[in-house]
Tab-separated table of C-alpha atoms and ligand atoms in Angstrom:
chain	number	residue	atom	x	y	z
N	243	MET	CA	284.718	153.645	-59.467
N	244	LYS	CA	283.147	155.332	-56.431
N	245	GLY	CA	285.372	155.402	-53.371
N	246	TRP	CA	288.046	153.500	-55.264
N	247	TRP	CA	290.882	155.231	-53.385
N	248	GLU	CA	289.569	154.205	-49.976
N	249	ARG	CA	289.038	150.672	-51.252
N	250	ALA	CA	292.543	150.575	-52.762
N	251	GLN	CA	294.154	151.788	-49.548
N	252	ALA	CA	292.205	149.192	-47.575
N	253	VAL	CA	293.784	146.277	-49.383
N	254	MET	CA	297.109	147.539	-50.863
N	255	PRO	CA	299.956	149.347	-49.065
N	256	GLY	CA	299.364	153.038	-49.851
N	257	GLY	CA	296.660	152.021	-52.319
N	258	VAL	CA	299.239	151.443	-55.042
N	259	SER	CA	301.309	148.758	-56.724
N	260	SER	CA	304.389	151.025	-56.777
N	261	PRO	CA	305.035	153.803	-54.215
N	262	VAL	CA	305.684	156.740	-56.539
N	263	ARG	CA	302.151	156.420	-57.975
N	264	SER	CA	300.656	157.338	-54.579
N	265	PHE	CA	301.382	161.089	-54.977
N	266	HIS	CA	303.226	160.723	-51.638
N	267	GLY	CA	305.934	162.971	-53.062
N	268	VAL	CA	303.604	165.837	-54.018
N	269	GLY	CA	300.544	165.404	-51.793
N	270	GLY	CA	296.981	165.024	-52.915
N	271	THR	CA	295.066	162.016	-54.235
N	272	PRO	CA	295.984	160.240	-57.448
N	273	PHE	CA	293.447	159.650	-60.180
N	274	ALA	CA	292.606	156.146	-61.361
N	275	ALA	CA	293.652	155.641	-64.976
N	276	VAL	CA	291.237	153.770	-67.222
N	277	ARG	CA	292.662	154.259	-70.724
N	278	GLY	CA	295.673	155.569	-72.580
N	279	GLN	CA	295.691	156.841	-76.165
N	280	GLY	CA	298.656	158.517	-77.847
N	281	ALA	CA	299.997	161.217	-75.513
N	282	TYR	CA	296.866	161.149	-73.344
N	283	LEU	CA	295.905	159.277	-70.213
N	284	TYR	CA	292.224	159.122	-69.264
N	285	ALA	CA	291.028	159.077	-65.658
N	286	ASP	CA	287.978	157.315	-64.341
N	287	ASP	CA	286.327	160.706	-63.798
N	288	GLY	CA	286.472	161.352	-67.533
N	289	ARG	CA	289.365	163.812	-67.445
N	290	ALA	CA	291.991	163.544	-70.173
N	291	TYR	CA	295.566	164.314	-69.116
N	292	LEU	CA	298.437	165.174	-71.434
N	293	ASP	CA	300.807	162.541	-70.076
N	294	TYR	CA	304.536	163.076	-69.421
N	295	VAL	CA	304.871	160.073	-67.098
N	296	MET	CA	304.175	157.564	-69.887
N	297	SER	CA	304.355	154.602	-67.492
N	298	TYR	CA	307.817	155.892	-66.376
N	299	GLY	CA	309.443	155.275	-69.751
N	300	PRO	CA	308.144	152.271	-71.767
N	301	LEU	CA	305.663	154.116	-74.013
N	302	ILE	CA	308.039	155.915	-76.374
N	303	LEU	CA	305.494	155.661	-79.219
N	304	GLY	CA	302.629	156.783	-76.950
N	305	HIS	CA	299.797	154.848	-75.327
N	306	ALA	CA	298.035	152.032	-77.224
N	307	HIS	CA	300.094	152.339	-80.413
N	308	PRO	CA	298.131	150.383	-83.047
N	309	GLU	CA	301.078	148.198	-84.036
N	310	VAL	CA	301.748	147.283	-80.412
N	311	ILE	CA	298.090	146.585	-79.670
N	312	GLY	CA	297.715	144.586	-82.877
N	313	ALA	CA	300.748	142.440	-82.104
N	314	VAL	CA	299.745	141.795	-78.494
N	315	THR	CA	296.125	141.070	-79.432
N	316	HIS	CA	297.217	138.660	-82.137
N	317	GLN	CA	299.641	136.900	-79.803
N	318	ALA	CA	297.106	136.703	-76.943
N	319	ALA	CA	294.781	134.686	-79.158
N	320	LEU	CA	297.620	132.165	-79.545
N	321	GLY	CA	298.099	131.885	-75.811
N	322	THR	CA	299.730	133.929	-73.076
N	323	SER	CA	302.660	131.735	-72.049
N	324	TYR	CA	304.112	128.408	-73.109
N	325	GLY	CA	306.891	127.360	-70.722
N	326	ALA	CA	308.853	126.473	-73.803
N	327	PRO	CA	311.329	128.360	-76.003
N	328	THR	CA	309.738	130.545	-78.678
N	329	GLY	CA	310.959	132.206	-81.852
N	330	LEU	CA	309.744	135.531	-80.452
N	331	GLU	CA	312.362	135.676	-77.708
N	332	THR	CA	315.074	134.743	-80.200
N	333	GLU	CA	313.943	137.553	-82.480
N	334	MET	CA	314.009	139.968	-79.526
N	335	ALA	CA	317.469	138.801	-78.459
N	336	GLU	CA	318.774	139.115	-82.025
N	337	LEU	CA	317.341	142.625	-82.339
N	338	LEU	CA	318.950	143.734	-79.051
N	339	VAL	CA	322.296	142.202	-80.029
N	340	SER	CA	322.168	143.964	-83.393
N	341	ALA	CA	321.308	147.343	-81.862
N	342	TYR	CA	323.429	147.563	-78.716
N	343	PRO	CA	327.213	148.110	-78.892
N	344	GLY	CA	329.205	145.088	-77.710
N	345	LEU	CA	326.122	143.056	-76.779
N	346	GLU	CA	326.799	139.447	-77.814
N	347	MET	CA	324.355	137.425	-75.681
N	348	VAL	CA	321.285	138.375	-73.662
N	349	ARG	CA	318.869	136.824	-71.160
N	350	LEU	CA	315.272	138.036	-70.960
N	351	VAL	CA	313.629	138.562	-67.571
N	352	ASN	CA	310.473	140.278	-66.264
N	353	SER	CA	311.630	143.603	-64.825
N	354	GLY	CA	314.511	146.024	-64.556
N	355	THR	CA	315.058	144.882	-60.989
N	356	GLU	CA	315.577	141.301	-62.100
N	357	ALA	CA	317.907	142.477	-64.842
N	358	THR	CA	320.234	144.452	-62.559
N	359	MET	CA	320.135	141.806	-59.824
N	360	SER	CA	321.186	139.175	-62.357
N	361	ALA	CA	323.845	141.332	-64.025
N	362	LEU	CA	325.422	141.943	-60.632
N	363	ARG	CA	325.490	138.194	-59.962
N	364	VAL	CA	327.224	137.575	-63.284
N	365	ALA	CA	329.803	140.277	-62.534
N	366	ARG	CA	330.591	138.816	-59.124
N	367	ALA	CA	330.890	135.322	-60.615
N	368	ALA	CA	333.036	136.516	-63.519
N	369	THR	CA	335.504	138.361	-61.290
N	370	GLY	CA	335.319	136.254	-58.130
N	371	ARG	CA	335.019	139.550	-56.257
N	372	LYS	CA	332.306	140.875	-53.934
N	373	ARG	CA	332.363	144.690	-53.795
N	374	VAL	CA	330.163	146.783	-56.077
N	375	ILE	CA	330.011	150.538	-56.620
N	376	LYS	CA	326.823	152.466	-57.317
N	377	PHE	CA	326.039	156.174	-57.281
N	378	ILE	CA	323.997	158.124	-54.758
N	379	GLY	CA	320.544	158.934	-56.109
N	380	SER	CA	320.669	156.227	-58.744
N	381	TYR	CA	318.021	153.541	-58.616
N	382	HIS	CA	318.572	150.099	-60.055
N	383	GLY	CA	315.442	148.358	-58.778
N	384	HIS	CA	314.588	147.152	-55.309
N	385	HIS	CA	316.877	144.141	-54.712
N	386	ASP	CA	318.852	144.221	-51.473
N	387	SER	CA	322.382	144.799	-52.799
N	388	LEU	CA	321.478	147.986	-54.618
N	389	LEU	CA	318.724	149.447	-52.471
N	390	VAL	CA	321.318	151.758	-50.967
N	391	ARG	CA	321.081	155.552	-51.107
N	392	ALA	CA	318.673	154.981	-53.969
N	393	GLY	CA	316.768	157.523	-55.985
N	394	SER	CA	313.306	157.377	-57.594
N	395	GLY	CA	310.509	156.283	-55.279
N	396	ALA	CA	312.969	155.411	-52.486
N	397	ALA	CA	314.191	159.010	-52.372
N	398	THR	CA	310.679	160.353	-52.922
N	399	ILE	CA	309.323	158.712	-49.796
N	400	GLY	CA	312.573	159.191	-47.886
N	401	VAL	CA	313.722	155.579	-47.586
N	402	PRO	CA	316.836	155.566	-49.788
N	403	ASP	CA	318.120	152.798	-47.519
N	404	SER	CA	315.148	150.475	-47.064
N	405	ALA	CA	314.130	148.789	-43.817
N	406	GLY	CA	314.387	145.033	-43.939
N	407	VAL	CA	317.740	145.002	-45.731
N	408	PRO	CA	320.377	143.548	-43.393
N	409	GLU	CA	323.554	145.613	-43.301
N	410	GLU	CA	325.416	142.488	-44.323
N	411	MET	CA	323.610	142.734	-47.672
N	412	THR	CA	324.744	146.302	-48.309
N	413	ALA	CA	328.166	146.219	-46.630
N	414	LEU	CA	329.687	145.274	-49.971
N	415	THR	CA	328.013	148.154	-51.809
N	416	MET	CA	329.904	151.446	-51.969
N	417	SER	CA	327.995	154.574	-52.945
N	418	LEU	CA	329.696	157.582	-54.527
N	419	PRO	CA	328.235	160.884	-55.679
N	420	TYR	CA	327.271	160.783	-59.369
N	421	ASN	CA	329.867	162.550	-61.533
N	422	ASP	CA	332.440	162.356	-58.714
N	423	ARG	CA	335.513	161.589	-60.809
N	424	GLU	CA	337.952	162.256	-57.958
N	425	GLY	CA	336.052	160.028	-55.564
N	426	LEU	CA	336.059	157.312	-58.175
N	427	ALA	CA	339.805	157.616	-58.726
N	428	ALA	CA	340.395	157.385	-54.963
N	429	VAL	CA	338.202	154.303	-54.488
N	430	PHE	CA	339.827	152.498	-57.407
N	431	GLY	CA	343.238	153.556	-56.144
N	432	ASN	CA	342.553	151.935	-52.775
N	433	LEU	CA	340.150	149.092	-53.490
N	434	GLY	CA	340.111	148.586	-57.254
N	435	SER	CA	341.315	144.999	-57.031
N	436	GLU	CA	338.317	144.146	-54.808
N	437	VAL	CA	335.650	145.712	-57.046
N	438	ALA	CA	333.530	143.207	-58.987
N	439	ALA	CA	331.529	145.861	-60.797
N	440	VAL	CA	330.450	149.437	-61.082
N	441	ILE	CA	326.784	149.813	-61.964
N	442	VAL	CA	325.798	153.186	-63.333
N	443	GLU	CA	322.859	154.860	-65.006
N	444	PRO	CA	324.826	156.374	-67.940
N	445	VAL	CA	322.267	159.164	-67.798
N	446	ALA	CA	320.813	159.322	-64.293
N	447	GLY	CA	317.022	159.326	-64.479
N	448	ASN	CA	316.025	158.520	-60.905
N	449	MET	CA	317.049	161.782	-59.315
N	450	GLY	CA	315.370	163.627	-62.104
N	451	THR	CA	317.466	163.623	-65.289
N	452	VAL	CA	321.140	164.292	-64.454
N	453	LEU	CA	323.665	164.136	-67.283
N	454	PRO	CA	327.127	162.549	-67.072
N	455	GLU	CA	329.830	165.211	-66.909
N	456	PRO	CA	332.383	165.010	-69.753
N	457	GLY	CA	334.898	162.337	-68.806
N	458	PHE	CA	332.777	160.634	-66.151
N	459	LEU	CA	331.715	157.631	-68.235
N	460	GLU	CA	335.160	157.466	-69.862
N	461	ASP	CA	336.760	157.339	-66.385
N	462	LEU	CA	334.404	154.546	-65.374
N	463	ARG	CA	335.468	152.578	-68.446
N	464	ARG	CA	339.147	153.229	-67.839
N	465	PHE	CA	339.209	152.501	-64.110
N	466	THR	CA	337.162	149.283	-64.381
N	467	GLN	CA	339.280	148.057	-67.312
N	468	ALA	CA	342.506	148.694	-65.385
N	469	ALA	CA	341.211	147.046	-62.202
N	470	GLY	CA	339.690	143.985	-63.861
N	471	SER	CA	336.206	145.069	-62.696
N	472	LEU	CA	333.137	144.952	-64.917
N	473	LEU	CA	331.296	148.074	-66.022
N	474	ILE	CA	327.518	147.618	-65.980
N	475	PHE	CA	325.402	150.220	-67.789
N	476	ASP	CA	321.933	150.174	-66.288
N	477	GLU	CA	320.006	151.265	-69.379
N	478	VAL	CA	316.596	150.194	-68.106
N	479	MET	CA	315.498	153.810	-68.632
N	480	THR	CA	317.975	155.115	-71.243
N	481	GLY	CA	317.925	152.028	-73.481
N	482	PHE	CA	316.126	152.901	-76.741
N	483	ARG	CA	315.215	156.205	-75.011
N	484	VAL	CA	318.314	158.332	-75.717
N	485	GLY	CA	319.191	156.506	-78.944
N	486	TRP	CA	318.886	153.232	-80.817
N	487	ALA	CA	322.229	152.143	-79.357
N	488	GLY	CA	321.358	153.486	-75.914
N	489	ALA	CA	323.578	155.796	-73.914
N	490	ALA	CA	326.529	153.562	-74.856
N	491	GLY	CA	326.060	154.563	-78.478
N	492	TYR	CA	325.197	158.157	-77.621
N	493	TYR	CA	328.313	158.748	-75.479
N	494	GLY	CA	330.615	156.274	-77.218
N	495	VAL	CA	331.442	154.287	-74.074
N	496	ARG	CA	330.941	150.517	-74.183
N	497	PRO	CA	330.077	148.589	-70.968
N	498	ASP	CA	330.848	144.938	-70.235
N	499	LEU	CA	327.237	144.231	-69.237
N	500	VAL	CA	324.025	146.142	-69.892
N	501	THR	CA	320.524	145.972	-68.424
N	502	LEU	CA	317.438	146.933	-70.422
N	503	ALA	CA	313.648	147.071	-69.826
N	504	LYS	CA	310.800	149.610	-70.291
N	505	VAL	CA	310.902	150.506	-74.035
N	506	ILE	CA	311.782	146.930	-75.100
N	507	GLY	CA	308.500	145.720	-73.582
N	508	ALA	CA	306.212	148.555	-74.781
N	509	GLY	CA	304.448	148.570	-71.426
N	510	LEU	CA	304.398	144.829	-70.776
N	511	PRO	CA	306.535	143.282	-68.019
N	512	VAL	CA	310.038	142.803	-69.374
N	513	GLY	CA	313.724	143.164	-68.609
N	514	ALA	CA	316.952	141.948	-70.130
N	515	TYR	CA	320.598	141.678	-69.188
N	516	GLY	CA	323.497	140.806	-71.408
N	517	GLY	CA	326.978	141.534	-72.599
N	518	LYS	CA	330.073	139.791	-73.810
N	519	ARG	CA	329.706	136.081	-74.522
N	520	GLU	CA	332.500	135.256	-72.083
N	521	TYR	CA	330.358	136.621	-69.239
N	522	MET	CA	326.928	135.473	-70.369
N	523	GLN	CA	328.161	131.911	-70.857
N	524	LEU	CA	328.386	131.796	-67.060
N	525	VAL	CA	324.559	131.855	-66.868
N	526	ALA	CA	322.573	128.642	-66.328
N	527	PRO	CA	322.127	126.242	-67.985
N	528	LEU	CA	325.519	126.932	-69.613
N	529	GLY	CA	327.349	127.950	-66.486
N	530	PRO	CA	327.267	128.174	-62.686
N	531	VAL	CA	325.320	131.471	-62.326
N	532	TYR	CA	321.744	130.513	-61.613
N	533	GLN	CA	318.896	132.743	-62.787
N	534	ALA	CA	315.435	131.726	-63.943
N	535	GLY	CA	311.889	133.022	-64.436
N	536	THR	CA	308.502	131.430	-65.090
N	537	LEU	CA	307.444	134.209	-67.437
N	538	SER	CA	310.823	135.291	-68.777
N	539	GLY	CA	310.602	135.893	-72.531
N	540	ASN	CA	306.828	136.007	-72.208
N	541	PRO	CA	305.242	135.882	-75.689
N	542	LEU	CA	302.935	138.886	-75.101
N	543	ALA	CA	305.815	141.072	-73.890
N	544	MET	CA	307.994	139.905	-76.753
N	545	ALA	CA	305.256	140.556	-79.337
N	546	GLY	CA	304.542	144.040	-77.944
N	547	GLY	CA	308.206	144.920	-77.516
N	548	LEU	CA	309.176	143.721	-80.981
N	549	ALA	CA	306.276	145.669	-82.522
N	550	GLN	CA	307.381	148.849	-80.742
N	551	LEU	CA	311.067	148.434	-81.595
N	552	ARG	CA	310.236	147.662	-85.219
N	553	ALA	CA	307.947	150.713	-85.390
N	554	ILE	CA	310.796	152.839	-83.988
N	555	GLY	CA	312.822	151.344	-86.820
N	556	GLY	CA	316.322	152.497	-85.920
N	557	PRO	CA	318.541	155.514	-85.181
N	558	ALA	CA	316.627	158.009	-87.354
N	559	PHE	CA	313.706	157.973	-84.879
N	560	TYR	CA	315.692	159.790	-82.181
N	561	PRO	CA	316.847	163.225	-83.443
N	562	PRO	CA	313.267	164.552	-83.896
N	563	LEU	CA	312.293	163.188	-80.475
N	564	ALA	CA	315.371	164.748	-78.875
N	565	GLU	CA	314.671	168.094	-80.549
N	566	LYS	CA	311.050	168.081	-79.346
N	567	THR	CA	312.208	167.231	-75.819
N	568	ALA	CA	314.904	169.912	-75.861
N	569	ALA	CA	312.358	172.468	-77.087
N	570	LEU	CA	310.149	171.595	-74.121
N	571	ALA	CA	313.105	171.946	-71.736
N	572	ARG	CA	314.234	175.283	-73.217
N	573	GLY	CA	310.681	176.605	-73.341
N	574	LEU	CA	310.036	175.763	-69.684
N	575	GLU	CA	313.300	177.429	-68.658
N	576	GLU	CA	312.494	180.585	-70.661
N	577	ARG	CA	308.966	180.917	-69.283
N	578	GLY	CA	309.983	180.195	-65.698
N	579	ARG	CA	312.828	182.709	-65.741
N	580	ARG	CA	310.632	185.317	-67.440
N	581	ARG	CA	308.267	184.962	-64.474
N	582	GLY	CA	311.166	185.302	-62.031
N	583	VAL	CA	311.201	181.606	-61.065
N	584	ALA	CA	314.624	179.948	-60.766
N	585	VAL	CA	314.427	176.946	-63.079
N	586	ALA	CA	316.980	174.864	-64.962
N	587	ALA	CA	316.449	171.777	-67.106
N	588	ASN	CA	318.455	168.718	-68.127
N	589	SER	CA	317.440	166.981	-71.343
N	590	VAL	CA	318.783	164.212	-73.564
N	591	GLY	CA	316.994	162.058	-76.136
N	592	GLY	CA	313.357	161.687	-75.137
N	593	MET	CA	313.845	162.425	-71.418
N	594	MET	CA	314.132	165.606	-69.390
N	595	THR	CA	313.601	167.182	-65.988
N	596	LEU	CA	312.869	170.763	-64.957
N	597	PHE	CA	314.493	171.571	-61.606
N	598	PHE	CA	313.561	174.527	-59.417
N	599	ALA	CA	317.096	175.826	-59.032
N	600	ASP	CA	319.395	178.389	-60.654
N	601	ARG	CA	321.401	175.751	-62.477
N	602	ALA	CA	320.881	172.164	-63.532
N	603	PRO	CA	322.064	169.708	-60.831
N	604	LYS	CA	325.012	167.409	-61.431
N	605	THR	CA	324.691	165.317	-58.267
N	606	PHE	CA	321.934	163.995	-56.003
N	607	ALA	CA	322.955	166.465	-53.283
N	608	GLU	CA	322.331	169.301	-55.733
N	609	VAL	CA	318.940	167.790	-56.637
N	610	GLU	CA	318.062	167.572	-52.947
N	611	ALA	CA	318.909	171.284	-52.639
N	612	THR	CA	316.388	172.237	-55.343
N	613	ASP	CA	313.078	173.813	-54.307
N	614	ARG	CA	310.886	170.733	-54.014
N	615	GLY	CA	308.088	172.725	-52.375
N	616	ARG	CA	307.845	174.760	-55.548
N	617	TYR	CA	307.914	171.542	-57.579
N	618	ARG	CA	304.852	170.337	-55.678
N	619	LYS	CA	302.997	173.578	-56.520
N	620	TYR	CA	304.099	173.288	-60.151
N	621	PHE	CA	302.955	169.651	-60.303
N	622	HIS	CA	299.483	170.456	-58.993
N	623	GLY	CA	299.181	173.638	-61.046
N	624	MET	CA	299.918	171.670	-64.190
N	625	LEU	CA	297.638	168.799	-63.151
N	626	ASP	CA	294.798	171.299	-62.696
N	627	GLN	CA	295.414	172.302	-66.303
N	628	GLY	CA	295.221	168.702	-67.477
N	629	ILE	CA	298.944	168.002	-67.674
N	630	PHE	CA	300.242	164.966	-65.776
N	631	LEU	CA	303.902	165.328	-64.725
N	632	PRO	CA	305.841	162.841	-62.583
N	633	PRO	CA	304.517	163.102	-58.987
N	634	SER	CA	308.065	163.474	-57.653
N	635	ALA	CA	311.017	165.841	-58.114
N	636	PHE	CA	313.182	162.716	-58.324
N	637	GLU	CA	311.567	161.413	-61.495
N	638	THR	CA	311.993	162.096	-65.200
N	639	VAL	CA	309.616	163.475	-67.835
N	640	PHE	CA	309.215	161.190	-70.834
N	641	VAL	CA	308.289	162.591	-74.257
N	642	SER	CA	306.921	160.237	-76.901
N	643	ALA	CA	306.449	160.259	-80.661
N	644	ALA	CA	302.764	160.887	-79.899
N	645	HIS	CA	303.512	164.284	-78.269
N	646	GLU	CA	302.777	166.611	-81.172
N	647	LYS	CA	304.314	170.074	-81.405
N	648	GLU	CA	300.900	171.535	-80.463
N	649	ALA	CA	300.929	169.516	-77.233
N	650	ILE	CA	304.390	170.880	-76.383
N	651	GLU	CA	303.164	174.427	-77.083
N	652	HIS	CA	300.082	173.874	-74.918
N	653	THR	CA	302.339	172.592	-72.141
N	654	LEU	CA	304.489	175.726	-72.312
N	655	GLU	CA	301.456	178.009	-72.179
N	656	ALA	CA	300.063	176.112	-69.198
N	657	ALA	CA	303.442	176.285	-67.450
N	658	ASP	CA	303.588	180.059	-68.017
N	659	THR	CA	300.287	180.407	-66.174
N	660	VAL	CA	301.544	178.241	-63.319
N	661	PHE	CA	304.925	180.000	-63.050
N	662	ALA	CA	303.048	183.279	-62.698
N	663	ARG	CA	301.465	182.154	-59.478
N	664	ILE	CA	303.865	179.801	-57.691
U	49	KE4	P1	311.638	147.847	-62.565
U	49	KE4	O1	311.967	146.713	-61.634
U	49	KE4	O2	310.792	148.920	-61.915
U	49	KE4	O3	311.080	147.375	-63.921
U	49	KE4	O4	313.026	148.543	-62.970
U	49	KE4	C1	313.870	149.024	-61.942
U	49	KE4	C2	314.800	150.076	-62.527
U	49	KE4	C3	316.111	149.738	-62.773
U	49	KE4	N1	316.978	150.630	-63.308
U	49	KE4	C4	316.569	151.884	-63.640
U	49	KE4	C5	317.557	152.841	-64.232
U	49	KE4	C6	315.228	152.276	-63.419
U	49	KE4	O5	314.842	153.532	-63.759
U	49	KE4	C7	314.326	151.365	-62.857
U	49	KE4	C8	312.878	151.722	-62.565
U	49	KE4	N2	312.499	153.061	-62.847
U	49	KE4	C9	311.470	153.619	-61.981
U	49	KE4	C10	311.185	155.034	-62.492
U	49	KE4	N3	312.096	155.963	-61.955
U	49	KE4	C11	310.260	152.776	-61.879
U	49	KE4	C12	309.011	153.467	-61.433
U	49	KE4	C13	308.412	152.772	-60.251
U	49	KE4	O6	309.191	152.311	-59.367
U	49	KE4	O7	307.165	152.711	-60.188
């Protein structure tokens, strides 16, 4: 589409429907995508990119997986939305309950933002408390309470605390450094009885991939339990990405509430929040916590998500994906260091990030201290070689089942060329 970027910028803020897509974090002009197939994304100028953004997480089987497309196409012919309960959403809810540790009841919504916003409301209603704790550099969607010292696009464009959010809305939100076990102990020592919930990305993915230090998640479980606060695992990104039972299953720590999205919708708008029955029974129409959505449980999203989850099939899908992802991470580290470039990677399940630093960051402050100028050069060097990485040092690389070993090898060779000149 000739002059599409000028036209887009004329009628949409930054020309995009979500800020990170604007390349604001790396400079340059984004391409317009027209088709996805397997591990490849096709631009309107005909270029094919080996894709490691993968719609920021949902496409764990790759673009346009035949079973997903078949299910969505079939469902579309039956209608796009009914405004009435469907068997599809029950099947989705039953699948999530069967897969996720401690999940007894779930509500489907249309995005990760809706899921975390609603989970927070349930936690505040369940405890009768107001304060919440989040972690600096984590992103839980763009609702007021949690758009505080946020990661992802907010950090990318330098607005971790958004304009337009009254301080009254964030006064009840405390932010701690990720992995800060001492800080956590201190806050719970002083204010534990006032804390409604801690919301955490059990693997941080919105400051690049940052892993929980041993004991961090266990401390969160222990402190919240002792204080009568709820522990919310925001698994919008890690759910069905690091394992069939999410990060809760992977690390063996069970939250009170969990939020999911991305993979469970296979690229269609979806989110979910849920947990113990005692909490979810507070949600309307059963209880006093109001939450609703015109398109919640949408049949197309349910059909696509169910097809993807059924094609994944269960826990056995993840070890090969994790090994492929770890091989990419190790290979990038080896080639960067061989070229004298300080690089370090974090990787778990089908997600990873290469940081331009001597060692892999454990907090947002350490991510901020990485060489983001070099990341920009790396991003564009790889893009010139037909490899599309996240256009921000605060995002995560997603590997899918469609990324063959040859594609990983090609990526490593391309990176070697780029490391040699940045
Ligand atoms: P959405 O409202 O974008 O569906 O989900 C918000 C959200 C909540 N929790 C976690 C852990 C998330 O990673 C996200 C969204 N992830 C970003 C990627 N870093 C979305 C990309 C974008 O904003 O365009």
